[in-house]
mmCIF file of C-alpha atoms and ligand atoms in Angstrom:
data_model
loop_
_atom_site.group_PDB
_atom_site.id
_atom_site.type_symbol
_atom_site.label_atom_id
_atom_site.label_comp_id
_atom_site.label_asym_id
_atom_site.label_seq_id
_atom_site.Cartn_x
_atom_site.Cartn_y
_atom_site.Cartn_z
ATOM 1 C CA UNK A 23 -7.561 7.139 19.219
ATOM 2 C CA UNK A 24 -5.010 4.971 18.462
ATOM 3 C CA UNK A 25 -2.838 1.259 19.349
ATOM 4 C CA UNK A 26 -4.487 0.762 22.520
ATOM 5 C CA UNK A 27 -7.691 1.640 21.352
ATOM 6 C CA UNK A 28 -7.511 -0.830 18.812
ATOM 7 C CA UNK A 29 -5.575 -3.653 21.062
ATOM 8 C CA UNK A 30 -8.609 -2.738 23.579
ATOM 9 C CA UNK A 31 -11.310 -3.591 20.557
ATOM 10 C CA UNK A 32 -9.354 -6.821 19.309
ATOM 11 C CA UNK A 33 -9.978 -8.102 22.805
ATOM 12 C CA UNK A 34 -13.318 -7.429 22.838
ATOM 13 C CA UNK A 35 -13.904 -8.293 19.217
ATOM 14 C CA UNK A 36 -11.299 -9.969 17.217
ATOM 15 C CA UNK A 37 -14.180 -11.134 14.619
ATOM 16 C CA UNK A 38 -15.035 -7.685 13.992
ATOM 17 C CA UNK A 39 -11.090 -6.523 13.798
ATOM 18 C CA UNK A 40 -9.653 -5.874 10.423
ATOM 19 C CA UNK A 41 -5.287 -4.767 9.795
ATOM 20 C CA UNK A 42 -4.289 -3.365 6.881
ATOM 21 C CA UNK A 43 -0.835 -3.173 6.450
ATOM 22 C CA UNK A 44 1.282 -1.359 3.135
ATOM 23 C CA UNK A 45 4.177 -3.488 1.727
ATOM 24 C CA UNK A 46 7.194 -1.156 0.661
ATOM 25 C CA UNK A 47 8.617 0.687 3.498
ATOM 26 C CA UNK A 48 5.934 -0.560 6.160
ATOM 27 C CA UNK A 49 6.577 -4.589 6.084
ATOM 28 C CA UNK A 50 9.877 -4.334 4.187
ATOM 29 C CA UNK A 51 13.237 -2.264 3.597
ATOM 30 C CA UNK A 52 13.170 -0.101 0.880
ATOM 31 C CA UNK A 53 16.129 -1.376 -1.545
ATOM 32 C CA UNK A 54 17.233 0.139 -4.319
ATOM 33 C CA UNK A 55 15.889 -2.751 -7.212
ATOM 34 C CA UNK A 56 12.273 -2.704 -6.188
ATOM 35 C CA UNK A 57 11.847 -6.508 -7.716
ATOM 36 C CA UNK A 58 14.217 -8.014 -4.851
ATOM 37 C CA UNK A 59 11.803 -6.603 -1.958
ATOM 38 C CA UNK A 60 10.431 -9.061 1.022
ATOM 39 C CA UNK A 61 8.706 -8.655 4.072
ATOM 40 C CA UNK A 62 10.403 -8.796 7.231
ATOM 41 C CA UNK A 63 10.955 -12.109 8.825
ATOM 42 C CA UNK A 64 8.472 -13.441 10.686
ATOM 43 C CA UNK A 65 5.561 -11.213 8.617
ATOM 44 C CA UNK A 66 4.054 -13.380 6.514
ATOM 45 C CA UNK A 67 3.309 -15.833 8.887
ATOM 46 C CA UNK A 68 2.274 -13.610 11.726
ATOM 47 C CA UNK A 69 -0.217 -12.030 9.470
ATOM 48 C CA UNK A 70 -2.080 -15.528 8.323
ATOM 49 C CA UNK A 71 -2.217 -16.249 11.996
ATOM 50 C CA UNK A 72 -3.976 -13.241 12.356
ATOM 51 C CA UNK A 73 -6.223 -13.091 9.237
ATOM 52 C CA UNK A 74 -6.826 -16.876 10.978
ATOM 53 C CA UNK A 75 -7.886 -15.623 14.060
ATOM 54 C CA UNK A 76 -9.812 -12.246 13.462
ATOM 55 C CA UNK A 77 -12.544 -10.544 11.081
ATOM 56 C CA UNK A 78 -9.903 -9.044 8.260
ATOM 57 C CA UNK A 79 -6.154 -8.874 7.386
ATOM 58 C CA UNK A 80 -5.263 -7.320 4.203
ATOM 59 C CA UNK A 81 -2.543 -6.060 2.209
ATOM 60 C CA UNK A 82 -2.665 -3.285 0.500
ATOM 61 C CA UNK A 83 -0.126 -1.731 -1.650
ATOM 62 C CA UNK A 84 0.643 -0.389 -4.984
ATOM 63 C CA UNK A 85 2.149 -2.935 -6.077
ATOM 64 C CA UNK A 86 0.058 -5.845 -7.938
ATOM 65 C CA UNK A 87 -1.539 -8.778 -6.733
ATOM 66 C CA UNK A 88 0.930 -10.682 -8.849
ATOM 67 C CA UNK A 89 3.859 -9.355 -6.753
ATOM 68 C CA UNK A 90 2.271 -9.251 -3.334
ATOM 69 C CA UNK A 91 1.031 -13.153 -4.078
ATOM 70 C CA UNK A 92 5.040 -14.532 -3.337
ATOM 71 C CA UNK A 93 4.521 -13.925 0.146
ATOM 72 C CA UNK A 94 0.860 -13.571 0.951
ATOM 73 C CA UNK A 95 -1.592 -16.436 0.906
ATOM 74 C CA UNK A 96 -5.412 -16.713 1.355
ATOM 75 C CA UNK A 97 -6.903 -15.866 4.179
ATOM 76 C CA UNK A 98 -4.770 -13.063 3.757
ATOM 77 C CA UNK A 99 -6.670 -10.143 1.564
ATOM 78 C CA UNK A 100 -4.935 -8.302 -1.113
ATOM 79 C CA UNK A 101 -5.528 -5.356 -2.554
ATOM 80 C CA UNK A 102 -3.153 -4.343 -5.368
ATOM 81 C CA UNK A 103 -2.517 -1.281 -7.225
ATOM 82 C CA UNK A 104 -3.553 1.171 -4.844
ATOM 83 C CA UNK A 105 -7.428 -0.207 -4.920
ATOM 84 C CA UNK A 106 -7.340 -1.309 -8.517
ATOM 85 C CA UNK A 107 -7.290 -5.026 -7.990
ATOM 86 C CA UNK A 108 -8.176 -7.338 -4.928
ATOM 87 C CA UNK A 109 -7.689 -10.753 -4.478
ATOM 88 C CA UNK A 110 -10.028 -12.877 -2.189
ATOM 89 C CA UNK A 111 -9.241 -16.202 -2.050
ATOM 90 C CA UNK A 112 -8.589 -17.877 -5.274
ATOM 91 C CA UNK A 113 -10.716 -14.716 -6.838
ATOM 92 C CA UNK A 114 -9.173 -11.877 -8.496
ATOM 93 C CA UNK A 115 -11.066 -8.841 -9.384
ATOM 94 C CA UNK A 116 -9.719 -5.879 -11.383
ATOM 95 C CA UNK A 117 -11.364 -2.533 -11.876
ATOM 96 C CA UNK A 118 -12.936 -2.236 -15.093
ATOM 97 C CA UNK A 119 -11.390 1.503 -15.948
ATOM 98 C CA UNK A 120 -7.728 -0.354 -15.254
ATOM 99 C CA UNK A 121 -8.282 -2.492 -17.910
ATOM 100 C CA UNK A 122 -9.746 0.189 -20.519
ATOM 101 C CA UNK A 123 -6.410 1.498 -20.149
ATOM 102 C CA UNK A 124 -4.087 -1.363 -20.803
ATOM 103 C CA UNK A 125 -3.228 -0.769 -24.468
ATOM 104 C CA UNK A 126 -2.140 2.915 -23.410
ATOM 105 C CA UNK A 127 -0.518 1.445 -20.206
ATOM 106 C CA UNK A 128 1.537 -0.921 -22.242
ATOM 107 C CA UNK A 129 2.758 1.729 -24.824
ATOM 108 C CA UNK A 130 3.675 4.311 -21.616
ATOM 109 C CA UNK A 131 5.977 1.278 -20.093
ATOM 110 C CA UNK A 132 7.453 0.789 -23.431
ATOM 111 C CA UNK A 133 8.468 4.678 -24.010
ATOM 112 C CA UNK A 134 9.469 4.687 -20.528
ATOM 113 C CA UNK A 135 11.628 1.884 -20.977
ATOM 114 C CA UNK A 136 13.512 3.235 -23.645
ATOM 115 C CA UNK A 137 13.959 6.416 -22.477
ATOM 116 C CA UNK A 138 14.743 5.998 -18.708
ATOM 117 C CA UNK A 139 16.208 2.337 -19.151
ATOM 118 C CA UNK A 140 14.520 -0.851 -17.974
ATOM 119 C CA UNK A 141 16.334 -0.654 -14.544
ATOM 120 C CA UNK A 142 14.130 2.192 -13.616
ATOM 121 C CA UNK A 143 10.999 1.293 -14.550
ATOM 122 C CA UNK A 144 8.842 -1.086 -12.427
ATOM 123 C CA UNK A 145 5.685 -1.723 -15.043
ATOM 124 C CA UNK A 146 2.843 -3.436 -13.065
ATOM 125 C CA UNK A 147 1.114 -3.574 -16.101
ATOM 126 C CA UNK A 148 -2.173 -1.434 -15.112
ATOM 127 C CA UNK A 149 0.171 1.022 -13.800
ATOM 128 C CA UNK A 150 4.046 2.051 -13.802
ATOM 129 C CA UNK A 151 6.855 3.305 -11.805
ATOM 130 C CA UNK A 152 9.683 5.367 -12.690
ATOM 131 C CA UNK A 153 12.457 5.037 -9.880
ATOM 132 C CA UNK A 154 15.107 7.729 -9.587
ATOM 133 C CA UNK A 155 16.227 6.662 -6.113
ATOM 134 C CA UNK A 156 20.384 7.788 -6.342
ATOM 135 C CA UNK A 157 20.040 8.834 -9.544
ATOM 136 C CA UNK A 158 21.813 12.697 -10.320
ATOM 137 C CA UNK A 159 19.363 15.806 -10.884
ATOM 138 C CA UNK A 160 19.281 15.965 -14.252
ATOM 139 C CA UNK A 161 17.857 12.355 -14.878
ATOM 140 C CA UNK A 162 15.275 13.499 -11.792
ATOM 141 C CA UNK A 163 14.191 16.478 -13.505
ATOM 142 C CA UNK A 164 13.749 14.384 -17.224
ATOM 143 C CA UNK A 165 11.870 11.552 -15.346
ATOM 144 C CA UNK A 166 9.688 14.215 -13.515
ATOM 145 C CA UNK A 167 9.172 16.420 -16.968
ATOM 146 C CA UNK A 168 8.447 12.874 -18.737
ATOM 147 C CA UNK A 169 5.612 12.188 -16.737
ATOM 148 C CA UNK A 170 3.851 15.489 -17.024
ATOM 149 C CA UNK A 171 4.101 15.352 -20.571
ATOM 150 C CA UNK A 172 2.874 11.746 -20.772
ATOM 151 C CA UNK A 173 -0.297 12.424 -18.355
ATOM 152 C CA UNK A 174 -1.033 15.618 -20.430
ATOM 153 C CA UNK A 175 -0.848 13.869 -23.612
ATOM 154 C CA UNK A 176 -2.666 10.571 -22.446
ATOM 155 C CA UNK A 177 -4.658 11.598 -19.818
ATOM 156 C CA UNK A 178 -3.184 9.099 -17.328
ATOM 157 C CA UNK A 179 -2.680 10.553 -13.923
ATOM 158 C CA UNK A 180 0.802 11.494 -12.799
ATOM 159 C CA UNK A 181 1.476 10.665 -8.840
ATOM 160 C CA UNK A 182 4.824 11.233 -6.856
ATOM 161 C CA UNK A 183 5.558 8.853 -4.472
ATOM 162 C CA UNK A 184 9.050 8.184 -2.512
ATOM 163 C CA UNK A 185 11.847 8.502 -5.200
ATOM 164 C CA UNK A 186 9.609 7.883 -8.089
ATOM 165 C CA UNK A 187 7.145 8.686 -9.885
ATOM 166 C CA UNK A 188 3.759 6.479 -11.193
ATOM 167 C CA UNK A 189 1.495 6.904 -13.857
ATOM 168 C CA UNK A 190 -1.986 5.380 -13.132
ATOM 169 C CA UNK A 191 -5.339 4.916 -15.179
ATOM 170 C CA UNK A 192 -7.681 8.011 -14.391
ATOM 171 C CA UNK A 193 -9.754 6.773 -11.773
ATOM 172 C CA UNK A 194 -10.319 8.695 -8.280
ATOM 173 C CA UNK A 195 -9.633 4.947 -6.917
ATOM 174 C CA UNK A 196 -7.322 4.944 -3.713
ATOM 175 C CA UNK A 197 -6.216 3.085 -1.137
ATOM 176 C CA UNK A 198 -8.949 4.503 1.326
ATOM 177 C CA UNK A 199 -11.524 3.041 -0.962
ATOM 178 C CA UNK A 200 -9.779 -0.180 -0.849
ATOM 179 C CA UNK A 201 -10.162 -0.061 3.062
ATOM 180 C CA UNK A 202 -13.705 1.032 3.178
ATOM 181 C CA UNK A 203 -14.245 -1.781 1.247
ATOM 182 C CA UNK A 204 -12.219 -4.602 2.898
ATOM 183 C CA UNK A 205 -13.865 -3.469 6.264
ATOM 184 C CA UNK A 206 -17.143 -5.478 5.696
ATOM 185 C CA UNK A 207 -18.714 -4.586 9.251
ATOM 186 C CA UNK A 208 -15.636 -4.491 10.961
ATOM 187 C CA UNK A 209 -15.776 -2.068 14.322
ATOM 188 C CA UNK A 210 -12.039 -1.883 15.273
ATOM 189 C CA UNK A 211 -9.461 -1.108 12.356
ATOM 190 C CA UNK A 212 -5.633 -0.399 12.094
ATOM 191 C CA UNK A 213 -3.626 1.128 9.071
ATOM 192 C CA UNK A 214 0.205 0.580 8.727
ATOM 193 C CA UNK A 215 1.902 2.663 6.100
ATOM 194 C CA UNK A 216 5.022 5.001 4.701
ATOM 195 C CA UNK A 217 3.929 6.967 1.657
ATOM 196 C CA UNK A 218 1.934 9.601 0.152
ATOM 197 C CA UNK A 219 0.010 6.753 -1.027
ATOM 198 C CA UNK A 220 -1.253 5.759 2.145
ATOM 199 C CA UNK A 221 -2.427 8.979 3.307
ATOM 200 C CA UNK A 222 -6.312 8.150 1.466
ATOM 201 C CA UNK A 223 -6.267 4.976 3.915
ATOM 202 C CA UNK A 224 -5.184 6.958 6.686
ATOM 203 C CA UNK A 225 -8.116 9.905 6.361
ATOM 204 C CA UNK A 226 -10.662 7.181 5.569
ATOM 205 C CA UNK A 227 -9.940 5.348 9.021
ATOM 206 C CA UNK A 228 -10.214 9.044 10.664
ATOM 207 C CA UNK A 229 -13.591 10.075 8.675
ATOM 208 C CA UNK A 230 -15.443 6.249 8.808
ATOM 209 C CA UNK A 231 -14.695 6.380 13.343
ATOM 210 C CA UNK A 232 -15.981 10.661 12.648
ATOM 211 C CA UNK A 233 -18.950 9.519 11.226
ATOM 212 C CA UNK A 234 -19.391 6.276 13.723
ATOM 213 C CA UNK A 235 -18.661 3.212 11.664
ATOM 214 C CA UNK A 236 -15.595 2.391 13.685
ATOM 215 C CA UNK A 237 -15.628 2.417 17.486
ATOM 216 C CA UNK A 238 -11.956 2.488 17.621
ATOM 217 C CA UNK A 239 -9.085 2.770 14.702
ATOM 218 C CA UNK A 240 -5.601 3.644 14.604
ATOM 219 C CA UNK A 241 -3.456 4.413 12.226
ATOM 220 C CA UNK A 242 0.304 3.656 12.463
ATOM 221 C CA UNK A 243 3.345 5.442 10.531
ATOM 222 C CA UNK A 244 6.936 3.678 9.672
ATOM 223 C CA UNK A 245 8.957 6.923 9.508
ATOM 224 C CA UNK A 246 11.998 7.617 7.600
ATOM 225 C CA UNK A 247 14.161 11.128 6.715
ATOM 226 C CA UNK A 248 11.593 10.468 3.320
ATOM 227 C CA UNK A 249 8.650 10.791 4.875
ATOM 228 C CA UNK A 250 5.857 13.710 3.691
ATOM 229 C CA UNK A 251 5.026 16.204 6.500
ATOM 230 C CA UNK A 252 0.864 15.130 6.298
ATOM 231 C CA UNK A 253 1.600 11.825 6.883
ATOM 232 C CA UNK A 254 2.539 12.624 10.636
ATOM 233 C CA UNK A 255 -0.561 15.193 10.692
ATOM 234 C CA UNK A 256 -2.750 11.900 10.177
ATOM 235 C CA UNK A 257 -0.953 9.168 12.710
ATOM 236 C CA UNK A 258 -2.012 8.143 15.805
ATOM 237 C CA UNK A 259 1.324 6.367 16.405
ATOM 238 C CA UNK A 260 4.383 6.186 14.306
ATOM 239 C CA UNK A 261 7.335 4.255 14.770
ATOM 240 C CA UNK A 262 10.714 3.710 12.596
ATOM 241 C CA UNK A 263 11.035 0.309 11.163
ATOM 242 C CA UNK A 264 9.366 -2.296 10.128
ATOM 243 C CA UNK A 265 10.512 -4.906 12.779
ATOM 244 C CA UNK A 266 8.780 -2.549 14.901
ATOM 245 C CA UNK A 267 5.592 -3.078 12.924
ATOM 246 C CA UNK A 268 5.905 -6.733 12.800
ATOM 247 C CA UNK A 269 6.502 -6.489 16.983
ATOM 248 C CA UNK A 270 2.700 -4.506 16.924
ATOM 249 C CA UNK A 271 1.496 -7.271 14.914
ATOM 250 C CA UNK A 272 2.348 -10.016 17.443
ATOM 251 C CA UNK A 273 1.102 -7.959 20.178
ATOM 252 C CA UNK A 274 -2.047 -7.758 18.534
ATOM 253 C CA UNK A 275 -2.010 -11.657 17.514
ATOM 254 C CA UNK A 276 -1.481 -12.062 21.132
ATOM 255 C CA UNK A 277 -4.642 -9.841 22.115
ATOM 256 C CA UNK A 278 -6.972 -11.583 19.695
ATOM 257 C CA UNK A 279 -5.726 -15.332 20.825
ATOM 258 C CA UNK A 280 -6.380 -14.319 24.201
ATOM 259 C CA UNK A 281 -9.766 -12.885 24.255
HETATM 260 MG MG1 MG B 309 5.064 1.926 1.220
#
């Protein structure tokens, strides 16, 4: 399985074709002040074109709907905090257990805030980063000791990602529930992404064509000198930026405007 599977099936298919695509490190650079991140030229409006012309495009990323809403626009899908909120249309829906936990959330970003410094901490108010990208050992090893303490003491769930590290309500909630859900009867499905984060999304593509609910999927990964070892076990392709992502995208724009 993999691109040409899927470039095959968008043919075919495009109404039953859904791309999901990450945000940080798939669509964009990685910089160093998360807040000043944008897709690459070109993205935005290849992907409404798309989400125009076949069955599903969606975002999905940890960062919130708020965030991904600068550059994405309906009939563009997005899914926000890793599965915890999705945005259809002019609807936003947020998972109930997220928003049990926004008192302790708030308090968390506060603490954090004061101890790491506001530069550091991205708070996406049902869940928050700690960067530590450059940063010397020491401050690593406090942010990393931080967040054990906090999860232990709260019971919010502690998850490393690149250069950082997120505390999250406890919910099993990932982004391979987000794309089971977004698929809606799709048959043909791609998955672009960087992080540990993705790696639910990628399995999920890989179990739902196992178990015959997609005829053909692939699932694409933006490499870097960051990137966790079991991300490559679960690509069918990978590639190294994401201009080269946004290149896939018009191929695949191309394929569904010519069937
Ligand atoms: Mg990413």
């Amino acid at each position: 399985m993999g691109l040409d599977d899927v470039l095959h099936a968008l043919r075919a298919d495009p109404a039953r074709a859904a791309v999901f695509s990450d945000l940080d490190g798939t669509l964009s650079l990685i910089v160093d002040d998360p807040d000043t991140v944008v897709p690459v030229d070109g993205a935005p409006q290849c992907l409404t074109a798309l989400a125009e012309t076949i069955g599903t495009v969606a975002i999905v990323s940890g960062r919130p709907v708020a965030f991904l809403e600068r550059f994405f626009a309906p009939p563009i899908e997005l899914s926000g905090l890793y599965g915890l909120e999705h945005r259809t249309g002019d609807r936003l829906l947020v998972d109930s257990t997220a928003i049990e936990w926004l008192p302790v959330m708030s308090t968390v970003a506060n603490d954090a805030r004061v101890v790491f410094g506001t530069e550091a901490v991205e708070d996406k108010q049902y869940s928050i980063t700690v960067h530590y990208r450059g940063a010397d050992e020491p401050f690593v090893a406090d942010v990393l000791a931080w967040a054990d303490t906090v999860a232990a003491e709260t019971g919010l769930d502690a998850r490393s990602a690149k250069m950082s590290v997120e505390l999250h309500p406890p919910t099993s909630r990932s982004k391979g529930d987000a794309v089971e859900d977004l698929l809606t009867g799709a048959t043909s499905a791609v998955y672009f992404g960087d992080d540990t984060g993705d790696l639910p999304a990628f399995t999920r593509l890989a179990e739902l064509h196992a178990a015959g609910s997609l005829d053909a999927y692939a699932v694409v990964l933006v490499r870097s000198h960051e990137t966790d070892a079991e991300l490559h076990e679960h690509a069918t392709d990978v590639v190294d930026t994401p201009e080269e992502v946004l290149q896939i995208l018009q191929s695949m724009l191309d394929a569904a405007s010519s069937s």
